[in-house]
Coordinates of C-alpha atoms in Angstrom, one line a residue:
M1 CA 61.5 151.0 120.3
L2 CA 63.9 148.8 118.4
E3 CA 66.1 148.3 121.4
T4 CA 63.3 147.2 123.6
M5 CA 62.2 144.7 121.0
I6 CA 65.7 143.3 120.8
S7 CA 65.9 143.0 124.6
H8 CA 62.5 141.3 124.7
T9 CA 63.7 138.8 122.0
N10 CA 66.9 138.1 124.0
L11 CA 64.8 137.6 127.2
A12 CA 62.4 135.2 125.5
H13 CA 65.3 133.3 124.0
F14 CA 67.1 133.1 127.4
I15 CA 63.9 131.9 129.1
N16 CA 63.3 129.3 126.4
S17 CA 66.9 127.9 126.6
L18 CA 66.7 127.9 130.4
M19 CA 63.4 126.0 130.5
F20 CA 64.7 123.6 127.9
S21 CA 67.9 122.9 129.9
I22 CA 65.8 122.4 133.1
F23 CA 63.5 120.0 131.3
F24 CA 66.4 118.1 129.8
D25 CA 68.2 117.8 133.1
S26 CA 65.0 116.5 134.8
L27 CA 64.5 114.1 132.0
K28 CA 68.0 112.8 132.3
G29 CA 67.6 112.4 136.0
F30 CA 64.3 110.6 135.6
L31 CA 65.8 108.2 133.1
G32 CA 68.8 107.5 135.3
F33 CA 66.5 106.9 138.3
T34 CA 64.3 104.4 136.4
F35 CA 67.5 102.7 135.1
L36 CA 68.8 102.4 138.7
L37 CA 65.5 101.0 139.9
R38 CA 65.6 98.3 137.1
Q39 CA 69.1 97.4 138.1
I40 CA 68.1 97.0 141.7
Q41 CA 65.0 94.9 140.8
I42 CA 67.1 92.5 138.7

């Protein structure tokens, strides 16, 4: 019982960090893209 709880916690932590890294990467890509568009427009 305790082992399954620990594995579930590790899985949740892994999923949270994975989604956070994906969100952060997409955010960086979006910011870089808008920055490039501004450079081109000017």
